[in-house]
CSV table of C-alpha atoms in Angstrom, one decimal:
chain,number,residue,atom,x,y,z
A,1,MET,CA,0.1,67.7,-11.5
A,2,GLY,CA,-1.4,65.6,-14.0
A,3,THR,CA,1.7,63.8,-14.7
A,4,SER,CA,1.5,62.2,-10.9
A,5,ARG,CA,-1.8,61.8,-11.3
A,6,MET,CA,-1.2,59.4,-14.1
A,7,PHE,CA,1.5,58.2,-12.7
A,8,ARG,CA,-0.6,57.0,-10.0
A,9,VAL,CA,-2.9,55.6,-12.1
A,10,PHE,CA,-0.3,53.3,-13.5
A,11,VAL,CA,0.9,52.1,-10.4
A,12,VAL,CA,-2.7,50.9,-9.1
A,13,LEU,CA,-3.1,49.4,-12.2
A,14,GLY,CA,-0.2,47.8,-12.8
A,15,SER,CA,-0.9,46.5,-9.2
A,16,ALA,CA,-4.3,45.3,-10.2
A,17,PHE,CA,-2.7,43.2,-12.9
A,18,MET,CA,-0.2,42.2,-10.9
A,19,ILE,CA,-3.1,40.7,-8.3
A,20,LEU,CA,-5.1,38.9,-11.8
A,21,LEU,CA,-1.2,37.5,-12.4
A,22,ILE,CA,-1.4,36.0,-8.9
A,23,ILE,CA,-4.7,34.2,-8.9
A,24,ILE,CA,-4.2,32.7,-12.1
A,25,TYR,CA,-1.3,30.9,-10.9
A,26,TRP,CA,-2.6,29.8,-8.3
A,27,ASP,CA,-5.9,28.4,-9.6
A,28,ASP,CA,-3.0,26.9,-12.0
A,29,VAL,CA,-0.9,25.3,-9.6
A,30,GLY,CA,-1.6,26.7,-5.8
A,31,ALA,CA,-2.3,22.9,-5.2
A,32,SER,CA,1.1,21.5,-5.7
A,33,HIS,CA,2.7,23.4,-3.5
A,34,LEU,CA,1.7,21.1,-0.9
A,35,TYR,CA,3.6,18.6,-3.0
A,36,LEU,CA,7.1,20.2,-2.5
A,37,HIS,CA,7.6,19.6,0.8
A,38,THR,CA,7.0,15.2,0.3
A,39,PRO,CA,9.8,14.1,-2.7
A,40,VAL,CA,11.9,10.9,-2.7
A,41,SER,CA,15.4,11.2,-1.0
A,42,PRO,CA,16.8,8.1,-3.1
A,43,GLY,CA,20.5,8.2,-2.5
A,44,PRO,CA,23.0,10.3,-1.3
A,45,LYS,CA,23.2,13.6,-1.5
A,46,ILE,CA,25.6,14.9,-4.3
A,47,PRO,CA,26.0,18.4,-4.7
A,48,HIS,CA,25.7,20.3,-8.1
A,49,PRO,CA,24.6,23.4,-9.4
A,50,PRO,CA,21.4,23.6,-10.2
A,51,PRO,CA,19.9,22.7,-13.6
A,52,PRO,CA,19.4,25.0,-15.8
A,53,HIS,CA,15.3,24.8,-15.3
A,54,GLN,CA,15.5,25.8,-11.6
A,55,GLN,CA,17.8,28.9,-12.7
A,56,GLN,CA,15.1,31.8,-12.8
A,57,GLN,CA,13.7,32.2,-16.2
A,58,PRO,CA,12.1,35.8,-17.5
A,59,HIS,CA,8.2,36.1,-17.2
A,60,THR,CA,6.1,35.9,-20.0
A,61,SER,CA,3.0,37.1,-20.2
A,62,ARG,CA,1.6,33.3,-21.3
A,63,THR,CA,-0.7,32.0,-18.4
A,64,PRO,CA,0.9,29.3,-16.9
A,65,SER,CA,-0.5,26.3,-17.9
A,66,PHE,CA,0.4,23.2,-15.0
A,67,LEU,CA,-0.5,20.2,-16.7
A,68,SER,CA,1.5,20.2,-19.6
A,69,ASP,CA,4.8,20.8,-17.5
A,70,ILE,CA,3.7,18.6,-14.8
A,71,ASP,CA,6.3,16.0,-15.1
A,72,ALA,CA,9.1,18.0,-15.3
A,73,PHE,CA,8.3,20.0,-12.7
A,74,VAL,CA,7.6,16.8,-10.4
A,75,ASN,CA,10.5,15.9,-11.3
A,76,GLN,CA,13.2,18.4,-10.5
A,77,PHE,CA,11.9,17.2,-6.4
A,78,LEU,CA,12.4,13.7,-7.3
A,79,GLU,CA,16.3,13.9,-7.9
A,80,PRO,CA,18.5,12.9,-5.8
A,81,GLY,CA,19.9,15.6,-2.8
A,82,THR,CA,16.8,17.0,-3.3
A,83,GLY,CA,14.9,15.5,-0.6
A,84,GLU,CA,13.6,16.5,2.8
A,85,PRO,CA,11.3,14.8,5.1
A,86,THR,CA,7.7,13.5,4.3
A,87,ASP,CA,6.4,14.5,7.7
A,88,THR,CA,6.7,18.3,9.2
A,89,ALA,CA,7.7,18.6,13.1
A,90,PRO,CA,5.0,17.8,15.6
A,91,ALA,CA,3.3,21.6,17.0
A,92,ASP,CA,5.6,22.6,20.3
A,93,SER,CA,6.4,25.1,22.2
A,94,GLY,CA,9.6,27.0,21.9
A,95,ASN,CA,11.7,27.9,18.9
A,96,GLN,CA,9.6,25.7,16.5
A,97,SER,CA,11.7,25.8,13.6
A,98,GLU,CA,14.6,25.3,15.3
A,99,LYS,CA,13.6,22.2,17.0
A,100,ALA,CA,11.7,20.6,13.0
A,101,GLU,CA,15.5,21.4,11.9
A,102,GLU,CA,17.3,19.0,14.8
A,103,ARG,CA,14.7,16.2,14.8
A,104,TYR,CA,13.5,16.1,11.0
A,105,ILE,CA,17.0,16.1,9.7
A,106,PRO,CA,16.9,14.0,6.4
A,107,ARG,CA,18.8,10.7,7.0
A,108,ARG,CA,21.1,9.6,4.2
A,109,GLU,CA,22.4,5.8,5.0
A,110,TRP,CA,21.8,4.2,1.7
A,111,LYS,CA,24.2,1.3,2.2
A,112,ILE,CA,26.7,0.6,-0.2
A,113,HIS,CA,26.8,-3.3,-1.1
A,114,LEU,CA,30.2,-4.4,-2.0
A,115,THR,CA,28.9,-8.1,-3.5
A,116,PRO,CA,26.1,-8.9,-5.1
A,117,VAL,CA,22.7,-10.2,-4.4
A,118,ALA,CA,23.2,-14.0,-4.9
A,119,ALA,CA,22.2,-15.2,-9.0
A,120,GLU,CA,19.2,-17.5,-7.7
A,121,LEU,CA,17.4,-14.3,-5.5
A,122,ARG,CA,17.9,-12.5,-8.8
A,123,GLU,CA,16.6,-14.9,-10.2
A,124,ARG,CA,13.9,-15.7,-8.5
A,125,GLN,CA,12.1,-12.0,-8.8
A,126,GLU,CA,13.2,-12.2,-12.5
A,127,GLN,CA,10.6,-14.8,-12.8
A,128,ARG,CA,7.9,-13.4,-10.5
A,129,ARG,CA,7.8,-10.6,-12.9
A,130,ARG,CA,7.9,-12.1,-15.8
A,131,LEU,CA,4.8,-14.2,-15.0
A,132,LEU,CA,2.9,-11.0,-13.5
A,133,GLN,CA,3.4,-9.8,-17.3
A,134,GLU,CA,2.9,-12.7,-18.7
A,135,MET,CA,-0.9,-13.6,-17.0
A,136,CYS,CA,-1.5,-9.5,-17.5
A,137,ALA,CA,-1.5,-10.4,-21.5
A,138,ASN,CA,-3.2,-13.8,-21.1
A,139,ASP,CA,-6.6,-12.9,-22.1
A,140,SER,CA,-7.1,-17.4,-21.4
A,141,MET,CA,-7.3,-15.9,-18.1
A,142,ALA,CA,-9.9,-12.8,-17.2
A,143,PHE,CA,-11.1,-11.8,-13.8
A,144,PRO,CA,-13.5,-8.6,-12.9
A,145,GLY,CA,-10.9,-5.2,-13.7
A,146,LYS,CA,-8.0,-6.9,-15.6
A,147,ASN,CA,-7.8,-5.0,-19.1
A,148,ARG,CA,-9.1,-1.6,-17.0
A,149,SER,CA,-6.0,1.4,-16.3
A,150,PHE,CA,-5.1,1.9,-13.6
A,151,ASP,CA,-7.3,5.9,-14.2
A,152,ASP,CA,-10.2,3.4,-14.0
A,153,ILE,CA,-9.4,2.2,-10.6
A,154,PRO,CA,-12.2,4.1,-7.9
A,155,ASN,CA,-10.1,6.2,-5.0
A,156,LYS,CA,-11.4,3.2,-2.5
A,157,GLU,CA,-9.8,0.9,-4.0
A,158,LEU,CA,-6.5,2.7,-3.4
A,159,ASP,CA,-6.3,2.2,0.1
A,160,HIS,CA,-3.8,-0.9,0.3
A,161,LEU,CA,-0.6,1.2,-1.3
A,162,ILE,CA,1.4,3.2,1.8
A,163,VAL,CA,4.0,5.4,0.3
A,164,ASP,CA,6.8,6.3,1.8
A,165,ASP,CA,8.6,9.2,0.3
A,166,ARG,CA,11.3,9.5,2.3
A,167,HIS,CA,13.5,6.6,0.4
A,168,GLY,CA,10.8,6.4,-2.3
A,169,ILE,CA,9.5,3.4,-1.5
A,170,ILE,CA,5.2,2.3,-2.1
A,171,TYR,CA,4.3,-1.4,-0.4
A,172,CYS,CA,0.7,-2.3,-1.3
A,173,TYR,CA,-0.1,-4.9,2.3
A,174,VAL,CA,-1.9,-7.9,2.0
A,175,PRO,CA,-3.3,-9.0,5.0
A,176,LYS,CA,-2.5,-12.4,6.6
A,177,VAL,CA,0.9,-11.9,4.6
A,178,ALA,CA,3.4,-10.4,7.5
A,179,CYS,CA,1.5,-7.6,7.0
A,180,SER,CA,1.7,-6.6,10.1
A,181,ASN,CA,5.8,-6.5,10.3
A,182,TRP,CA,6.0,-4.5,6.7
A,183,LYS,CA,3.3,-2.1,7.9
A,184,ARG,CA,5.9,-1.5,11.6
A,185,ILE,CA,9.1,-1.4,8.6
A,186,MET,CA,7.5,1.2,7.0
A,187,ILE,CA,6.3,3.2,10.1
A,188,VAL,CA,9.9,3.3,11.2
A,189,LEU,CA,11.0,4.4,7.8
A,190,SER,CA,8.7,7.0,6.9
A,191,GLU,CA,9.5,8.2,10.7
A,192,SER,CA,6.0,9.2,11.2
A,193,LEU,CA,5.6,7.7,15.0
A,194,LEU,CA,8.3,9.9,17.0
A,195,ARG,CA,8.8,9.1,21.0
A,196,ASP,CA,10.1,12.0,22.6
A,197,GLY,CA,10.9,13.9,19.0
A,198,VAL,CA,12.8,10.9,18.3
A,199,PRO,CA,11.6,8.8,15.5
A,200,GLN,CA,10.7,5.1,16.6
A,201,ARG,CA,13.8,2.5,15.0
A,202,ASP,CA,13.0,-0.8,16.6
A,203,PRO,CA,10.0,-2.1,14.4
A,204,LEU,CA,8.9,-4.9,17.4
A,205,SER,CA,7.9,-1.6,19.5
A,206,ILE,CA,5.8,-0.4,18.1
A,207,PRO,CA,2.2,-1.4,19.3
A,208,ARG,CA,0.1,-3.3,17.2
A,209,ASP,CA,-3.1,-0.9,17.6
A,210,LEU,CA,-0.7,2.0,15.7
A,211,VAL,CA,1.0,-0.4,13.3
A,212,HIS,CA,-2.7,-1.1,11.9
A,213,ASN,CA,-4.2,3.0,12.2
A,214,SER,CA,-4.6,4.2,9.3
A,215,SER,CA,-3.5,7.8,10.7
A,216,MET,CA,0.3,5.9,10.9
A,217,HIS,CA,0.2,5.3,7.0
A,218,PHE,CA,0.3,7.7,3.7
A,219,THR,CA,-1.9,5.7,1.2
A,220,PHE,CA,-2.7,6.5,-1.9
A,221,ASN,CA,-6.8,7.0,-0.7
A,222,LYS,CA,-5.5,10.0,0.7
A,223,PHE,CA,-4.0,11.4,-2.2
A,224,TRP,CA,-7.4,13.2,-3.1
A,225,LYS,CA,-8.1,15.1,-0.1
A,226,ARG,CA,-4.4,16.3,-0.2
A,227,TYR,CA,-3.5,17.3,-3.6
A,228,GLY,CA,-6.4,17.5,-5.5
A,229,LYS,CA,-7.1,17.9,-8.8
A,230,PHE,CA,-3.6,16.4,-9.4
A,231,ALA,CA,-3.5,13.3,-7.3
A,232,LYS,CA,-4.2,10.6,-9.8
A,233,HIS,CA,-0.9,12.1,-12.3
A,234,LEU,CA,1.4,13.1,-9.3
A,235,MET,CA,-0.2,8.6,-8.1
A,236,LYS,CA,1.5,8.0,-11.9
A,237,VAL,CA,4.9,9.5,-11.2
A,238,LYS,CA,5.5,8.0,-7.7
A,239,LEU,CA,4.7,4.7,-9.8
A,240,LYS,CA,7.2,4.9,-11.9
A,241,LYS,CA,10.0,6.7,-9.4
A,242,TYR,CA,9.1,4.5,-6.8
A,243,THR,CA,10.0,1.2,-6.1
A,244,LYS,CA,6.9,-1.0,-5.4
A,245,PHE,CA,7.0,-4.4,-3.5
A,246,ILE,CA,3.8,-7.1,-2.6
A,247,PHE,CA,4.6,-10.4,-0.9
A,248,VAL,CA,1.8,-12.9,-1.5
A,249,ARG,CA,0.9,-16.4,-0.1
A,250,ASP,CA,-0.8,-19.2,-0.9
A,251,PRO,CA,-4.6,-18.2,-1.6
A,252,PHE,CA,-6.0,-21.3,0.2
A,253,VAL,CA,-3.6,-20.9,3.2
A,254,ARG,CA,-4.4,-17.2,3.5
A,255,LEU,CA,-8.2,-18.2,4.0
A,256,ILE,CA,-7.2,-21.1,6.5
A,257,SER,CA,-5.2,-17.8,8.3
A,258,ALA,CA,-7.9,-15.4,8.3
A,259,TYR,CA,-10.5,-18.2,9.8
A,260,ARG,CA,-7.8,-18.8,12.7
A,261,ASN,CA,-7.3,-15.7,13.2
A,262,LYS,CA,-10.5,-13.9,13.7
A,263,PHE,CA,-13.4,-16.7,14.2
A,264,GLU,CA,-11.1,-19.1,16.4
A,265,LEU,CA,-10.1,-16.5,18.8
A,266,ARG,CA,-12.3,-13.9,20.6
A,267,ASN,CA,-12.7,-10.9,18.0
A,268,GLU,CA,-16.1,-9.0,19.1
A,269,ASN,CA,-15.5,-7.3,15.7
A,270,PHE,CA,-15.8,-9.6,13.3
A,271,TYR,CA,-18.4,-11.7,15.8
A,272,ARG,CA,-21.0,-9.2,15.3
A,273,ARG,CA,-19.9,-8.1,10.9
A,274,PHE,CA,-19.6,-11.6,9.8
A,275,ALA,CA,-20.1,-14.7,12.5
A,276,GLN,CA,-23.5,-14.3,13.1
A,277,VAL,CA,-24.8,-13.8,9.0
A,278,MET,CA,-22.4,-17.3,8.7
A,279,LEU,CA,-24.7,-18.7,12.1
A,280,ARG,CA,-27.6,-17.9,10.7
A,281,ARG,CA,-27.2,-18.9,7.0
A,282,TYR,CA,-25.4,-21.9,7.5
A,283,ALA,CA,-24.8,-23.4,10.6
A,284,ASN,CA,-28.9,-23.7,11.3
A,285,GLN,CA,-28.8,-20.9,14.7
A,286,PRO,CA,-31.4,-18.6,13.4
A,287,THR,CA,-30.5,-16.4,17.0
A,288,PRO,CA,-27.2,-16.5,17.4
A,289,PRO,CA,-25.9,-15.5,21.3
A,290,ALA,CA,-24.8,-11.4,21.2
A,291,SER,CA,-21.7,-11.1,21.9
A,292,VAL,CA,-18.2,-13.2,21.3
A,293,ASP,CA,-17.8,-13.6,25.1
A,294,GLU,CA,-21.7,-15.5,25.3
A,295,ALA,CA,-20.8,-17.7,22.0
A,296,PHE,CA,-17.4,-18.3,22.6
A,297,GLY,CA,-19.2,-19.6,26.5
A,298,VAL,CA,-21.6,-22.1,25.3
A,299,GLY,CA,-18.7,-23.8,22.3
A,300,ILE,CA,-21.0,-21.2,18.9
A,301,HIS,CA,-18.9,-20.3,16.6
A,302,PRO,CA,-18.7,-20.7,12.7
A,303,SER,CA,-17.1,-23.7,11.1
A,304,PHE,CA,-15.1,-23.4,8.3
A,305,SER,CA,-17.2,-25.2,5.7
A,306,ASN,CA,-19.6,-22.4,7.5
A,307,PHE,CA,-17.3,-19.6,6.1
A,308,ILE,CA,-16.4,-21.2,2.6
A,309,GLN,CA,-19.7,-20.8,1.9
A,310,TYR,CA,-20.2,-17.5,3.2
A,311,LEU,CA,-17.2,-16.9,0.6
A,312,LEU,CA,-19.5,-18.5,-2.3
A,313,ASP,CA,-23.2,-17.2,-1.6
A,314,PRO,CA,-23.5,-14.1,-3.8
A,315,GLN,CA,-25.4,-12.6,-1.4
A,316,THR,CA,-22.2,-11.3,0.5
A,317,GLU,CA,-20.8,-9.3,-1.9
A,318,LYS,CA,-23.8,-7.7,-3.1
A,319,GLU,CA,-24.2,-6.7,0.7
A,320,MET,CA,-21.1,-5.4,1.0
A,321,PRO,CA,-17.3,-6.5,-0.7
A,322,PHE,CA,-15.2,-9.0,0.9
A,323,ASN,CA,-13.5,-7.8,4.2
A,324,GLU,CA,-9.5,-7.4,2.9
A,325,HIS,CA,-8.4,-10.7,5.3
A,326,TRP,CA,-10.6,-12.8,2.3
A,327,ARG,CA,-10.4,-10.6,-0.8
A,328,GLN,CA,-8.6,-11.7,-3.9
A,329,VAL,CA,-5.1,-10.4,-4.3
A,330,TYR,CA,-5.6,-8.6,-7.4
A,331,ARG,CA,-8.4,-6.8,-5.9
A,332,LEU,CA,-6.3,-5.6,-3.1
A,333,CYS,CA,-3.3,-4.3,-5.1
A,334,HIS,CA,-4.2,-4.1,-8.7
A,335,PRO,CA,-0.9,-6.2,-10.4
A,336,CYS,CA,-2.8,-5.6,-13.9
A,337,GLN,CA,-1.8,-2.1,-13.6
A,338,ILE,CA,1.1,-1.6,-11.5
A,339,GLN,CA,4.1,-3.3,-11.8
A,340,TYR,CA,6.0,-4.5,-9.0
A,341,ASP,CA,9.5,-4.1,-9.1
A,342,PHE,CA,9.5,-7.0,-5.9
A,343,VAL,CA,6.9,-9.7,-5.5
A,344,GLY,CA,7.5,-11.7,-2.1
A,345,HIS,CA,6.1,-14.8,-1.2
A,346,LEU,CA,5.8,-15.9,2.0
A,347,GLU,CA,7.3,-19.4,2.5
A,348,THR,CA,10.2,-17.5,1.4
A,349,ALA,CA,10.2,-14.3,3.2
A,350,GLU,CA,13.0,-14.3,5.3
A,351,GLU,CA,14.9,-14.7,2.2
A,352,ASP,CA,13.5,-12.4,0.0
A,353,ALA,CA,12.7,-10.0,3.2
A,354,GLU,CA,16.7,-9.8,3.7
A,355,HIS,CA,17.0,-9.3,-0.2
A,356,LEU,CA,14.1,-6.4,-1.0
A,357,LEU,CA,15.7,-4.4,2.3
A,358,ARG,CA,18.9,-4.7,0.5
A,359,GLN,CA,17.5,-4.3,-2.9
A,360,LEU,CA,16.2,-0.8,-1.0
A,361,LYS,CA,19.5,-0.1,0.8
A,362,VAL,CA,17.7,-0.1,4.3
A,363,ASP,CA,18.8,-3.3,5.6
A,364,ASN,CA,21.2,-1.5,8.0
A,365,VAL,CA,18.2,0.9,8.7
A,366,VAL,CA,16.0,-2.3,9.7
A,367,GLU,CA,15.2,-5.2,9.9
A,368,PHE,CA,12.6,-7.8,8.9
A,369,PRO,CA,11.5,-9.0,12.7
A,370,THR,CA,10.7,-12.5,12.7
A,371,SER,CA,7.6,-13.9,13.5
A,372,SER,CA,7.2,-16.4,16.5
A,373,ARG,CA,3.6,-17.2,15.8
A,374,ASN,CA,1.8,-20.3,15.3
A,375,LEU,CA,1.7,-20.0,11.5
A,376,THR,CA,-0.9,-21.6,9.1
A,377,ALA,CA,0.9,-24.1,7.6
A,378,SER,CA,0.4,-25.4,4.1
A,379,SER,CA,0.6,-28.8,5.0
A,380,TRP,CA,-2.5,-28.3,6.9
A,381,GLU,CA,-4.8,-27.6,3.9
A,382,THR,CA,-6.3,-31.5,3.2
A,383,ASP,CA,-6.8,-31.6,6.7
A,384,TRP,CA,-8.6,-28.1,7.4
A,385,PHE,CA,-10.5,-29.2,3.8
A,386,ASN,CA,-12.1,-32.4,4.7
A,387,THR,CA,-14.8,-31.4,6.0
A,388,VAL,CA,-15.9,-28.9,2.8
A,389,PRO,CA,-17.9,-31.0,-0.5
A,390,LEU,CA,-15.1,-31.0,-3.3
A,391,GLU,CA,-18.0,-29.4,-5.9
A,392,THR,CA,-17.7,-26.3,-3.4
A,393,ARG,CA,-13.9,-27.0,-3.0
A,394,LYS,CA,-13.4,-26.3,-7.1
A,395,GLU,CA,-16.0,-23.4,-6.4
A,396,LEU,CA,-13.6,-22.1,-4.7
A,397,TYR,CA,-10.4,-22.1,-6.4
A,398,LYS,CA,-12.3,-20.5,-9.3
A,399,LEU,CA,-12.9,-17.0,-7.3
A,400,TYR,CA,-9.2,-17.4,-5.9
A,401,GLU,CA,-7.8,-18.8,-9.3
A,402,PRO,CA,-6.4,-15.6,-10.6
A,403,ASP,CA,-4.0,-15.1,-7.4
A,404,PHE,CA,-2.9,-18.8,-7.8
A,405,ARG,CA,-1.9,-18.6,-11.7
A,406,LEU,CA,-1.0,-14.5,-11.6
A,407,PHE,CA,1.8,-15.3,-8.5
A,408,GLY,CA,2.8,-18.7,-9.8
A,409,TYR,CA,1.3,-21.6,-6.8
A,410,ASP,CA,0.5,-24.7,-8.5
A,411,LYS,CA,-2.9,-25.4,-8.5
A,412,PRO,CA,-4.0,-27.4,-5.5
A,413,ASP,CA,-5.3,-31.2,-7.3
A,414,SER,CA,-5.1,-33.5,-4.6
A,415,LEU,CA,-8.4,-30.6,-2.6
A,416,LEU,CA,-10.1,-30.6,-5.9
A,417,ASN,CA,-9.8,-34.0,-7.4
A,418,GLU,CA,-11.4,-37.6,-5.5
């Protein structure tokens, strides 16, 4: 009888001890479990036996320490052939697991090219990447945030880095640099938009309101909510493993494009947030019209010169940071903290897009849409800046000089010298 009672006591104590171990283990690594469903699938699946570190190991009494082994732990889920889709199937009636299996089989469409990329295109990319590295190491060029580490970048400033875990891609989007079409590409590749349970494959059929809907894109600033204390480390793992790309354009031409799009067209949101401020401060309009329709009806909108005054006014950023459409690229995409693998220019967009999609081995999955819209041309710069005083142009160049130099755009001497 005593033996039986002692046995039951040992069973109870053993169970309590195991529960305690599970609680300790979950507290240490539980958040990482969420990451297990988002690995990259960087190439065609090749069957292979599980590596030794994935085989069952004897239990030890040491409390697990996830942080010390996190690189090895994450790497095993980033190896070729282990990837599953990032998104799970939406809730549905019937046999949900069966439908999920049918709809979300990982795509293995990586294209094998028998001919190499043209030497001049490879050299172009090498020059652009090398220039970024040299400028970031050049002490003679200083700008805010240049020398901080990636860990020092606030989470809110990581909202332009879109992640596609299916193909191992990170895209930093820059507004007014074909970002609408590149966002469409990312939606297609990540299969984040379904129609009748089938992923959307045609970029141009994706409505514009969905293209810019933040819920369609998984960005770095969302990592904290999903991964908690491991967010920053997982960002750095993905930055190391994934292909990172960015597209830029001449900084002054980008400003002209932003002005045309946001203030020469009817945009109620931008009129109320920005145009009314410009009209009151710089256009002698103490009580501007209440709506954009009223303003356009009487022919009132801020001039390009008013827009430049707004950018240079110290009061502007005391009230709020620059809007993304005219914020400097170095503030959006942190090129001195992130080593980009591909730097595209809008001026060579077609060649660069073809090269990039080929480099990503997805050029048979999706094509970059050609645009027929009225693009802002660099040859227009002189006409647009005619109304802007020379000293104001020089101040504006200083404000955007890092973008000019980081990405290899010539100093616009014709605008800065009389």
